PDB file of N, CA and C in Angstrom:
ATOM      1  N   UNK A   1       0.844  -1.177   0.000  1.00  0.00           N
ATOM      2  CA  UNK A   1       0.000   0.000   0.000  1.00  0.00           C
ATOM      3  C   UNK A   1       0.881   1.229   0.000  1.00  0.00           C
ATOM      4  N   UNK A   2       0.595   2.151  -0.893  1.00  0.00           N
ATOM      5  CA  UNK A   2       1.331   3.403  -0.914  1.00  0.00           C
ATOM      6  C   UNK A   2       0.385   4.527  -0.593  1.00  0.00           C
ATOM      7  N   UNK A   3       0.746   5.310   0.401  1.00  0.00           N
ATOM      8  CA  UNK A   3      -0.044   6.474   0.788  1.00  0.00           C
ATOM      9  C   UNK A   3       0.795   7.710   0.563  1.00  0.00           C
ATOM     10  N   UNK A   4       0.133   8.726   0.078  1.00  0.00           N
ATOM     11  CA  UNK A   4       0.804   9.993  -0.143  1.00  0.00           C
ATOM     12  C   UNK A   4      -0.098  11.067   0.427  1.00  0.00           C
ATOM     13  N   UNK A   5       0.434  11.914   1.283  1.00  0.00           N
ATOM     14  CA  UNK A   5      -0.352  13.000   1.849  1.00  0.00           C
ATOM     15  C   UNK A   5       0.231  14.316   1.376  1.00  0.00           C
ATOM     16  N   UNK A   6      -0.649  15.204   0.962  1.00  0.00           N
ATOM     17  CA  UNK A   6      -0.195  16.510   0.503  1.00  0.00           C
ATOM     18  C   UNK A   6      -1.131  17.581   0.999  1.00  0.00           C
ATOM     19  N   UNK A   7      -0.581  18.754   1.268  1.00  0.00           N
ATOM     20  CA  UNK A   7      -1.376  19.927   1.594  1.00  0.00           C
ATOM     21  C   UNK A   7      -1.826  20.498   0.257  1.00  0.00           C
ATOM     22  N   UNK A   8      -3.125  20.524   0.011  1.00  0.00           N
ATOM     23  CA  UNK A   8      -3.626  20.872  -1.311  1.00  0.00           C
ATOM     24  C   UNK A   8      -3.632  22.356  -1.613  1.00  0.00           C
ATOM     25  N   UNK A   9      -3.579  23.211  -0.610  1.00  0.00           N
ATOM     26  CA  UNK A   9      -3.645  24.625  -0.913  1.00  0.00           C
ATOM     27  C   UNK A   9      -2.513  25.445  -0.307  1.00  0.00           C
ATOM     28  N   UNK A  10      -1.558  24.813   0.343  1.00  0.00           N
ATOM     29  CA  UNK A  10      -0.386  25.517   0.840  1.00  0.00           C
ATOM     30  C   UNK A  10      -0.611  26.344   2.086  1.00  0.00           C
ATOM     31  N   UNK A  11      -1.798  26.270   2.700  1.00  0.00           N
ATOM     32  CA  UNK A  11      -2.020  27.061   3.902  1.00  0.00           C
ATOM     33  C   UNK A  11      -1.656  26.257   5.134  1.00  0.00           C
ATOM     34  N   UNK A  12      -2.417  26.378   6.201  1.00  0.00           N
ATOM     35  CA  UNK A  12      -2.080  25.731   7.463  1.00  0.00           C
ATOM     36  C   UNK A  12      -2.548  24.285   7.540  1.00  0.00           C
ATOM     37  N   UNK A  13      -2.729  23.639   6.408  1.00  0.00           N
ATOM     38  CA  UNK A  13      -3.058  22.213   6.313  1.00  0.00           C
ATOM     39  C   UNK A  13      -4.454  21.877   6.823  1.00  0.00           C
ATOM     40  N   UNK A  14      -5.417  22.811   6.717  1.00  0.00           N
ATOM     41  CA  UNK A  14      -6.802  22.494   7.043  1.00  0.00           C
ATOM     42  C   UNK A  14      -7.349  21.453   6.073  1.00  0.00           C
ATOM     43  N   UNK A  15      -6.801  21.409   4.865  1.00  0.00           N
ATOM     44  CA  UNK A  15      -7.231  20.440   3.868  1.00  0.00           C
ATOM     45  C   UNK A  15      -6.031  19.590   3.469  1.00  0.00           C
ATOM     46  N   UNK A  16      -6.199  18.303   3.546  1.00  0.00           N
ATOM     47  CA  UNK A  16      -5.132  17.401   3.118  1.00  0.00           C
ATOM     48  C   UNK A  16      -5.724  16.290   2.276  1.00  0.00           C
ATOM     49  N   UNK A  17      -4.883  15.687   1.484  1.00  0.00           N
ATOM     50  CA  UNK A  17      -5.299  14.588   0.622  1.00  0.00           C
ATOM     51  C   UNK A  17      -4.346  13.422   0.815  1.00  0.00           C
ATOM     52  N   UNK A  18      -4.899  12.220   0.822  1.00  0.00           N
ATOM     53  CA  UNK A  18      -4.088  11.003   0.871  1.00  0.00           C
ATOM     54  C   UNK A  18      -4.600  10.070  -0.218  1.00  0.00           C
ATOM     55  N   UNK A  19      -3.690   9.358  -0.849  1.00  0.00           N
ATOM     56  CA  UNK A  19      -4.084   8.399  -1.877  1.00  0.00           C
ATOM     57  C   UNK A  19      -3.432   7.057  -1.599  1.00  0.00           C
ATOM     58  N   UNK A  20      -4.101   6.007  -2.004  1.00  0.00           N
ATOM     59  CA  UNK A  20      -3.565   4.660  -1.873  1.00  0.00           C
ATOM     60  C   UNK A  20      -4.579   3.653  -2.359  1.00  0.00           C
ATOM     61  N   UNK A  21      -4.119   2.584  -2.975  1.00  0.00           N
ATOM     62  CA  UNK A  21      -4.986   1.501  -3.427  1.00  0.00           C
ATOM     63  C   UNK A  21      -6.082   1.977  -4.385  1.00  0.00           C
ATOM     64  N   UNK A  22      -5.795   2.993  -5.180  1.00  0.00           N
ATOM     65  CA  UNK A  22      -6.774   3.515  -6.128  1.00  0.00           C
ATOM     66  C   UNK A  22      -7.858   4.358  -5.492  1.00  0.00           C
ATOM     67  N   UNK A  23      -7.645   4.754  -4.236  1.00  0.00           N
ATOM     68  CA  UNK A  23      -8.634   5.537  -3.490  1.00  0.00           C
ATOM     69  C   UNK A  23      -8.016   6.884  -3.142  1.00  0.00           C
ATOM     70  N   UNK A  24      -8.782   7.947  -3.302  1.00  0.00           N
ATOM     71  CA  UNK A  24      -8.356   9.276  -2.889  1.00  0.00           C
ATOM     72  C   UNK A  24      -9.199   9.696  -1.699  1.00  0.00           C
ATOM     73  N   UNK A  25      -8.548  10.190  -0.655  1.00  0.00           N
ATOM     74  CA  UNK A  25      -9.238  10.695   0.532  1.00  0.00           C
ATOM     75  C   UNK A  25      -8.875  12.163   0.692  1.00  0.00           C
ATOM     76  N   UNK A  26      -9.881  12.977   0.896  1.00  0.00           N
ATOM     77  CA  UNK A  26      -9.685  14.416   1.048  1.00  0.00           C
ATOM     78  C   UNK A  26     -10.320  14.851   2.358  1.00  0.00           C
ATOM     79  N   UNK A  27      -9.544  15.520   3.202  1.00  0.00           N
ATOM     80  CA  UNK A  27     -10.047  16.045   4.475  1.00  0.00           C
ATOM     81  C   UNK A  27     -10.242  17.544   4.329  1.00  0.00           C
ATOM     82  N   UNK A  28     -11.385  18.036   4.820  1.00  0.00           N
ATOM     83  CA  UNK A  28     -11.642  19.475   4.790  1.00  0.00           C
ATOM     84  C   UNK A  28     -12.423  19.884   6.021  1.00  0.00           C
ATOM     85  N   UNK A  29     -12.339  21.148   6.340  1.00  0.00           N
ATOM     86  CA  UNK A  29     -13.132  21.715   7.419  1.00  0.00           C
ATOM     87  C   UNK A  29     -13.990  22.818   6.839  1.00  0.00           C
ATOM     88  N   UNK A  30     -15.293  22.723   7.086  1.00  0.00           N
ATOM     89  CA  UNK A  30     -16.220  23.766   6.665  1.00  0.00           C
ATOM     90  C   UNK A  30     -16.525  24.619   7.895  1.00  0.00           C
ATOM     91  N   UNK A  31     -17.429  25.537   7.743  1.00  0.00           N
ATOM     92  CA  UNK A  31     -17.813  26.388   8.861  1.00  0.00           C
ATOM     93  C   UNK A  31     -18.410  25.583  10.012  1.00  0.00           C
ATOM     94  N   UNK A  32     -19.067  24.454   9.689  1.00  0.00           N
ATOM     95  CA  UNK A  32     -19.755  23.680  10.725  1.00  0.00           C
ATOM     96  C   UNK A  32     -19.267  22.242  10.895  1.00  0.00           C
ATOM     97  N   UNK A  33     -18.480  21.718   9.935  1.00  0.00           N
ATOM     98  CA  UNK A  33     -18.110  20.304   9.984  1.00  0.00           C
ATOM     99  C   UNK A  33     -16.659  20.046   9.619  1.00  0.00           C
ATOM    100  N   UNK A  34     -16.194  18.906  10.106  1.00  0.00           N
ATOM    101  CA  UNK A  34     -14.961  18.279   9.618  1.00  0.00           C
ATOM    102  C   UNK A  34     -15.429  17.166   8.693  1.00  0.00           C
ATOM    103  N   UNK A  35     -14.858  17.076   7.488  1.00  0.00           N
ATOM    104  CA  UNK A  35     -15.313  16.085   6.517  1.00  0.00           C
ATOM    105  C   UNK A  35     -14.137  15.303   5.958  1.00  0.00           C
ATOM    106  N   UNK A  36     -14.350  14.007   5.839  1.00  0.00           N
ATOM    107  CA  UNK A  36     -13.401  13.116   5.191  1.00  0.00           C
ATOM    108  C   UNK A  36     -14.125  12.503   4.009  1.00  0.00           C
ATOM    109  N   UNK A  37     -13.669  12.857   2.799  1.00  0.00           N
ATOM    110  CA  UNK A  37     -14.342  12.470   1.571  1.00  0.00           C
ATOM    111  C   UNK A  37     -13.495  11.450   0.828  1.00  0.00           C
ATOM    112  N   UNK A  38     -14.102  10.376   0.399  1.00  0.00           N
ATOM    113  CA  UNK A  38     -13.414   9.314  -0.322  1.00  0.00           C
ATOM    114  C   UNK A  38     -13.963   9.200  -1.739  1.00  0.00           C
ATOM    115  N   UNK A  39     -13.072   8.845  -2.681  1.00  0.00           N
ATOM    116  CA  UNK A  39     -13.487   8.572  -4.055  1.00  0.00           C
ATOM    117  C   UNK A  39     -12.665   7.415  -4.597  1.00  0.00           C
ATOM    118  N   UNK A  40     -13.360   6.478  -5.238  1.00  0.00           N
ATOM    119  CA  UNK A  40     -12.704   5.324  -5.869  1.00  0.00           C
ATOM    120  C   UNK A  40     -13.575   4.826  -7.012  1.00  0.00           C
ATOM    121  N   UNK A  41     -13.016   4.745  -8.184  1.00  0.00           N
ATOM    122  CA  UNK A  41     -13.732   4.213  -9.352  1.00  0.00           C
ATOM    123  C   UNK A  41     -15.104   4.845  -9.557  1.00  0.00           C
ATOM    124  N   UNK A  42     -15.207   6.151  -9.375  1.00  0.00           N
ATOM    125  CA  UNK A  42     -16.470   6.852  -9.585  1.00  0.00           C
ATOM    126  C   UNK A  42     -17.442   6.776  -8.423  1.00  0.00           C
ATOM    127  N   UNK A  43     -17.114   6.040  -7.387  1.00  0.00           N
ATOM    128  CA  UNK A  43     -17.957   5.940  -6.190  1.00  0.00           C
ATOM    129  C   UNK A  43     -17.439   6.919  -5.147  1.00  0.00           C
ATOM    130  N   UNK A  44     -18.343   7.413  -4.317  1.00  0.00           N
ATOM    131  CA  UNK A  44     -17.950   8.340  -3.266  1.00  0.00           C
ATOM    132  C   UNK A  44     -18.560   7.936  -1.929  1.00  0.00           C
ATOM    133  N   UNK A  45     -17.932   8.394  -0.866  1.00  0.00           N
ATOM    134  CA  UNK A  45     -18.422   8.209   0.497  1.00  0.00           C
ATOM    135  C   UNK A  45     -17.863   9.354   1.324  1.00  0.00           C
ATOM    136  N   UNK A  46     -18.598   9.741   2.341  1.00  0.00           N
ATOM    137  CA  UNK A  46     -18.160  10.836   3.199  1.00  0.00           C
ATOM    138  C   UNK A  46     -18.403  10.489   4.660  1.00  0.00           C
ATOM    139  N   UNK A  47     -17.478  10.916   5.509  1.00  0.00           N
ATOM    140  CA  UNK A  47     -17.614  10.800   6.958  1.00  0.00           C
ATOM    141  C   UNK A  47     -17.532  12.227   7.491  1.00  0.00           C
ATOM    142  N   UNK A  48     -18.520  12.644   8.273  1.00  0.00           N
ATOM    143  CA  UNK A  48     -18.564  14.019   8.770  1.00  0.00           C
ATOM    144  C   UNK A  48     -18.760  14.040  10.276  1.00  0.00           C
ATOM    145  N   UNK A  49     -18.214  15.082  10.886  1.00  0.00           N
ATOM    146  CA  UNK A  49     -18.328  15.277  12.333  1.00  0.00           C
ATOM    147  C   UNK A  49     -18.445  16.776  12.573  1.00  0.00           C
ATOM    148  N   UNK A  50     -19.080  17.163  13.675  1.00  0.00           N
ATOM    149  CA  UNK A  50     -19.171  18.594  13.919  1.00  0.00           C
ATOM    150  C   UNK A  50     -17.782  19.202  14.096  1.00  0.00           C
ATOM    151  N   UNK A  51     -17.680  20.473  13.918  1.00  0.00           N
ATOM    152  CA  UNK A  51     -16.385  21.167  13.922  1.00  0.00           C
ATOM    153  C   UNK A  51     -15.655  21.022  15.262  1.00  0.00           C
ATOM    154  N   UNK A  52     -16.418  20.919  16.346  1.00  0.00           N
ATOM    155  CA  UNK A  52     -15.812  20.790  17.671  1.00  0.00           C
ATOM    156  C   UNK A  52     -15.209  19.407  17.891  1.00  0.00           C
ATOM    157  N   UNK A  53     -15.632  18.417  17.106  1.00  0.00           N
ATOM    158  CA  UNK A  53     -15.035  17.095  17.148  1.00  0.00           C
ATOM    159  C   UNK A  53     -15.511  16.183  18.251  1.00  0.00           C
ATOM    160  N   UNK A  54     -16.667  16.461  18.859  1.00  0.00           N
ATOM    161  CA  UNK A  54     -17.119  15.576  19.933  1.00  0.00           C
ATOM    162  C   UNK A  54     -18.417  14.845  19.621  1.00  0.00           C
ATOM    163  N   UNK A  55     -19.002  15.072  18.487  1.00  0.00           N
ATOM    164  CA  UNK A  55     -20.278  14.432  18.148  1.00  0.00           C
ATOM    165  C   UNK A  55     -20.056  13.128  17.385  1.00  0.00           C
ATOM    166  N   UNK A  56     -21.125  12.394  17.212  1.00  0.00           N
ATOM    167  CA  UNK A  56     -21.061  11.153  16.446  1.00  0.00           C
ATOM    168  C   UNK A  56     -20.683  11.458  14.999  1.00  0.00           C
ATOM    169  N   UNK A  57     -20.091  10.467  14.355  1.00  0.00           N
ATOM    170  CA  UNK A  57     -19.705  10.583  12.952  1.00  0.00           C
ATOM    171  C   UNK A  57     -20.890  10.205  12.070  1.00  0.00           C
ATOM    172  N   UNK A  58     -21.108  10.990  11.027  1.00  0.00           N
ATOM    173  CA  UNK A  58     -22.192  10.729  10.078  1.00  0.00           C
ATOM    174  C   UNK A  58     -21.587  10.177   8.797  1.00  0.00           C
ATOM    175  N   UNK A  59     -22.145   9.110   8.290  1.00  0.00           N
ATOM    176  CA  UNK A  59     -21.696   8.550   7.011  1.00  0.00           C
ATOM    177  C   UNK A  59     -22.736   8.927   5.966  1.00  0.00           C
ATOM    178  N   UNK A  60     -22.234   9.448   4.837  1.00  0.00           N
ATOM    179  CA  UNK A  60     -23.090   9.890   3.736  1.00  0.00           C
ATOM    180  C   UNK A  60     -22.530   9.351   2.421  1.00  0.00           C
ATOM    181  N   UNK A  61     -23.359   9.291   1.397  1.00  0.00           N
ATOM    182  CA  UNK A  61     -22.835   8.872   0.095  1.00  0.00           C
ATOM    183  C   UNK A  61     -21.986   9.959  -0.566  1.00  0.00           C
ATOM    184  N   UNK A  62     -22.223  11.227  -0.226  1.00  0.00           N
ATOM    185  CA  UNK A  62     -21.461  12.374  -0.723  1.00  0.00           C
ATOM    186  C   UNK A  62     -21.304  13.372   0.409  1.00  0.00           C
ATOM    187  N   UNK A  63     -20.488  14.400   0.202  1.00  0.00           N
ATOM    188  CA  UNK A  63     -20.239  15.394   1.247  1.00  0.00           C
ATOM    189  C   UNK A  63     -21.524  16.024   1.775  1.00  0.00           C
ATOM    190  N   UNK A  64     -22.449  16.349   0.876  1.00  0.00           N
ATOM    191  CA  UNK A  64     -23.695  17.001   1.271  1.00  0.00           C
ATOM    192  C   UNK A  64     -24.912  16.087   1.158  1.00  0.00           C
ATOM    193  N   UNK A  65     -24.676  14.798   0.974  1.00  0.00           N
ATOM    194  CA  UNK A  65     -25.772  13.846   0.818  1.00  0.00           C
ATOM    195  C   UNK A  65     -26.506  13.584   2.117  1.00  0.00           C
ATOM    196  N   UNK A  66     -27.588  12.831   2.008  1.00  0.00           N
ATOM    197  CA  UNK A  66     -28.373  12.461   3.179  1.00  0.00           C
ATOM    198  C   UNK A  66     -27.582  11.503   4.057  1.00  0.00           C
ATOM    199  N   UNK A  67     -27.705  11.699   5.346  1.00  0.00           N
ATOM    200  CA  UNK A  67     -27.035  10.831   6.313  1.00  0.00           C
ATOM    201  C   UNK A  67     -27.580   9.413   6.218  1.00  0.00           C
ATOM    202  N   UNK A  68     -26.676   8.443   6.138  1.00  0.00           N
ATOM    203  CA  UNK A  68     -27.073   7.039   6.081  1.00  0.00           C
ATOM    204  C   UNK A  68     -27.066   6.391   7.459  1.00  0.00           C
ATOM    205  N   UNK A  69     -26.080   6.766   8.287  1.00  0.00           N
ATOM    206  CA  UNK A  69     -25.911   6.145   9.604  1.00  0.00           C
ATOM    207  C   UNK A  69     -24.999   7.027  10.443  1.00  0.00           C
ATOM    208  N   UNK A  70     -25.081   6.874  11.782  1.00  0.00           N
ATOM    209  CA  UNK A  70     -24.180   7.568  12.712  1.00  0.00           C
ATOM    210  C   UNK A  70     -23.420   6.543  13.536  1.00  0.00           C
ATOM    211  N   UNK A  71     -22.180   6.887  13.848  1.00  0.00           N
ATOM    212  CA  UNK A  71     -21.314   5.997  14.628  1.00  0.00           C
ATOM    213  C   UNK A  71     -20.531   6.794  15.656  1.00  0.00           C
ATOM    214  N   UNK A  72     -20.253   6.176  16.799  1.00  0.00           N
ATOM    215  CA  UNK A  72     -19.358   6.773  17.786  1.00  0.00           C
ATOM    216  C   UNK A  72     -17.910   6.581  17.357  1.00  0.00           C
ATOM    217  N   UNK A  73     -17.596   5.414  16.849  1.00  0.00           N
ATOM    218  CA  UNK A  73     -16.215   5.071  16.543  1.00  0.00           C
ATOM    219  C   UNK A  73     -15.831   5.340  15.101  1.00  0.00           C
ATOM    220  N   UNK A  74     -14.612   5.826  14.914  1.00  0.00           N
ATOM    221  CA  UNK A  74     -14.074   6.116  13.594  1.00  0.00           C
ATOM    222  C   UNK A  74     -13.963   4.833  12.767  1.00  0.00           C
ATOM    223  N   UNK A  75     -13.547   3.735  13.395  1.00  0.00           N
ATOM    224  CA  UNK A  75     -13.400   2.470  12.672  1.00  0.00           C
ATOM    225  C   UNK A  75     -14.721   2.006  12.065  1.00  0.00           C
ATOM    226  N   UNK A  76     -15.801   2.144  12.809  1.00  0.00           N
ATOM    227  CA  UNK A  76     -17.111   1.730  12.299  1.00  0.00           C
ATOM    228  C   UNK A  76     -17.551   2.619  11.134  1.00  0.00           C
ATOM    229  N   UNK A  77     -17.296   3.916  11.250  1.00  0.00           N
ATOM    230  CA  UNK A  77     -17.643   4.840  10.166  1.00  0.00           C
ATOM    231  C   UNK A  77     -16.814   4.535   8.922  1.00  0.00           C
ATOM    232  N   UNK A  78     -15.525   4.246   9.119  1.00  0.00           N
ATOM    233  CA  UNK A  78     -14.671   3.896   7.979  1.00  0.00           C
ATOM    234  C   UNK A  78     -15.123   2.591   7.332  1.00  0.00           C
ATOM    235  N   UNK A  79     -15.564   1.642   8.137  1.00  0.00           N
ATOM    236  CA  UNK A  79     -16.049   0.374   7.603  1.00  0.00           C
ATOM    237  C   UNK A  79     -17.258   0.604   6.695  1.00  0.00           C
ATOM    238  N   UNK A  80     -18.167   1.462   7.122  1.00  0.00           N
ATOM    239  CA  UNK A  80     -19.346   1.772   6.317  1.00  0.00           C
ATOM    240  C   UNK A  80     -18.943   2.517   5.042  1.00  0.00           C
ATOM    241  N   UNK A  81     -18.029   3.465   5.146  1.00  0.00           N
ATOM    242  CA  UNK A  81     -17.552   4.197   3.970  1.00  0.00           C
ATOM    243  C   UNK A  81     -16.905   3.231   2.975  1.00  0.00           C
ATOM    244  N   UNK A  82     -16.110   2.315   3.479  1.00  0.00           N
ATOM    245  CA  UNK A  82     -15.465   1.330   2.611  1.00  0.00           C
ATOM    246  C   UNK A  82     -16.512   0.473   1.901  1.00  0.00           C
ATOM    247  N   UNK A  83     -17.549   0.101   2.611  1.00  0.00           N
ATOM    248  CA  UNK A  83     -18.633  -0.683   2.014  1.00  0.00           C
ATOM    249  C   UNK A  83     -19.278   0.086   0.860  1.00  0.00           C
ATOM    250  N   UNK A  84     -19.494   1.389   1.046  1.00  0.00           N
ATOM    251  CA  UNK A  84     -20.077   2.212  -0.025  1.00  0.00           C
ATOM    252  C   UNK A  84     -19.175   2.261  -1.259  1.00  0.00           C
ATOM    253  N   UNK A  85     -17.859   2.203  -1.026  1.00  0.00           N
ATOM    254  CA  UNK A  85     -16.902   2.250  -2.126  1.00  0.00           C
ATOM    255  C   UNK A  85     -16.630   0.885  -2.737  1.00  0.00           C
ATOM    256  N   UNK A  86     -17.031  -0.167  -2.045  1.00  0.00           N
ATOM    257  CA  UNK A  86     -16.775  -1.516  -2.525  1.00  0.00           C
ATOM    258  C   UNK A  86     -15.334  -1.951  -2.307  1.00  0.00           C
ATOM    259  N   UNK A  87     -14.723  -1.465  -1.222  1.00  0.00           N
ATOM    260  CA  UNK A  87     -13.336  -1.811  -0.900  1.00  0.00           C
ATOM    261  C   UNK A  87     -13.263  -2.275   0.552  1.00  0.00           C
ATOM    262  N   UNK A  88     -12.107  -2.762   0.947  1.00  0.00           N
ATOM    263  CA  UNK A  88     -11.891  -3.156   2.342  1.00  0.00           C
ATOM    264  C   UNK A  88     -11.510  -1.936   3.170  1.00  0.00           C
ATOM    265  N   UNK A  89     -11.927  -1.926   4.421  1.00  0.00           N
ATOM    266  CA  UNK A  89     -11.637  -0.788   5.298  1.00  0.00           C
ATOM    267  C   UNK A  89     -10.144  -0.498   5.378  1.00  0.00           C
ATOM    268  N   UNK A  90      -9.316  -1.538   5.469  1.00  0.00           N
ATOM    269  CA  UNK A  90      -7.877  -1.316   5.615  1.00  0.00           C
ATOM    270  C   UNK A  90      -7.240  -0.727   4.351  1.00  0.00           C
ATOM    271  N   UNK A  91      -7.992  -0.686   3.242  1.00  0.00           N
ATOM    272  CA  UNK A  91      -7.489  -0.068   2.015  1.00  0.00           C
ATOM    273  C   UNK A  91      -7.692   1.439   1.984  1.00  0.00           C
ATOM    274  N   UNK A  92      -8.520   1.969   2.881  1.00  0.00           N
ATOM    275  CA  UNK A  92      -8.799   3.401   2.877  1.00  0.00           C
ATOM    276  C   UNK A  92      -7.598   4.198   3.390  1.00  0.00           C
ATOM    277  N   UNK A  93      -7.100   5.140   2.591  1.00  0.00           N
ATOM    278  CA  UNK A  93      -6.053   6.021   3.097  1.00  0.00           C
ATOM    279  C   UNK A  93      -6.720   7.118   3.950  1.00  0.00           C
ATOM    280  N   UNK A  94      -6.136   7.440   5.087  1.00  0.00           N
ATOM    281  CA  UNK A  94      -6.693   8.471   5.947  1.00  0.00           C
ATOM    282  C   UNK A  94      -5.643   9.565   6.129  1.00  0.00           C
ATOM    283  N   UNK A  95      -5.950  10.786   5.672  1.00  0.00           N
ATOM    284  CA  UNK A  95      -5.003  11.891   5.869  1.00  0.00           C
ATOM    285  C   UNK A  95      -4.754  12.115   7.358  1.00  0.00           C
ATOM    286  N   UNK A  96      -3.565  12.531   7.685  1.00  0.00           N
ATOM    287  CA  UNK A  96      -3.193  12.734   9.092  1.00  0.00           C
ATOM    288  C   UNK A  96      -4.147  13.667   9.830  1.00  0.00           C
ATOM    289  N   UNK A  97      -4.625  14.708   9.160  1.00  0.00           N
ATOM    290  CA  UNK A  97      -5.517  15.675   9.801  1.00  0.00           C
ATOM    291  C   UNK A  97      -6.840  15.051  10.237  1.00  0.00           C
ATOM    292  N   UNK A  98      -7.224  13.926   9.638  1.00  0.00           N
ATOM    293  CA  UNK A  98      -8.489  13.268   9.958  1.00  0.00           C
ATOM    294  C   UNK A  98      -8.327  12.117  10.940  1.00  0.00           C
ATOM    295  N   UNK A  99      -7.126  11.789  11.295  1.00  0.00           N
ATOM    296  CA  UNK A  99      -6.859  10.597  12.111  1.00  0.00           C
ATOM    297  C   UNK A  99      -7.509  10.646  13.497  1.00  0.00           C
ATOM    298  N   UNK A 100      -7.850  11.822  13.977  1.00  0.00           N
ATOM    299  CA  UNK A 100      -8.433  11.937  15.323  1.00  0.00           C
ATOM    300  C   UNK A 100      -9.964  12.065  15.323  1.00  0.00           C
ATOM    301  N   UNK A 101     -10.590  11.781  14.210  1.00  0.00           N
ATOM    302  CA  UNK A 101     -12.051  11.862  14.163  1.00  0.00           C
ATOM    303  C   UNK A 101     -12.654  10.721  14.983  1.00  0.00           C
ATOM    304  N   UNK A 102     -13.850  10.943  15.479  1.00  0.00           N
ATOM    305  CA  UNK A 102     -14.521   9.938  16.298  1.00  0.00           C
ATOM    306  C   UNK A 102     -14.484  10.333  17.757  1.00  0.00           C
ATOM    307  N   UNK A 103     -15.137   9.513  18.559  1.00  0.00           N
ATOM    308  CA  UNK A 103     -15.239   9.861  19.990  1.00  0.00           C
ATOM    309  C   UNK A 103     -14.316   8.991  20.819  1.00  0.00           C
TER     310      UNK A 103
END
C-alpha cells in the first residue's frame, strides 16, 4: 500500500489529501463540519463530524448527501464508507488531519 499525503492549498493544512490503493481521501473543514471524503472508481463516500469534534460521525454517500448512519467510533464509520466504495476498510487512506475523528 502506498499512501501519499499533501497539503492541497499551501495554507495551514486544514485540507489534506491522501491516496492509496486507487482511493483518494480528502479532508476538509467547513464552517460547521470536519469532513473526510473518499473517491474510488467513480464511487464516493463521506464521513462528517461537527467542527468541535465531539459528536457522532455521520456517514453519507457524498459530502452534502443524506445521512445514512451515525457511529461513535471512527473504525465503524470507515467500515461503512469502505462498504459504499466496494473496498476493504484497511485499504482506505486516511489523511493525518483526519486521524483523530470519532469519539
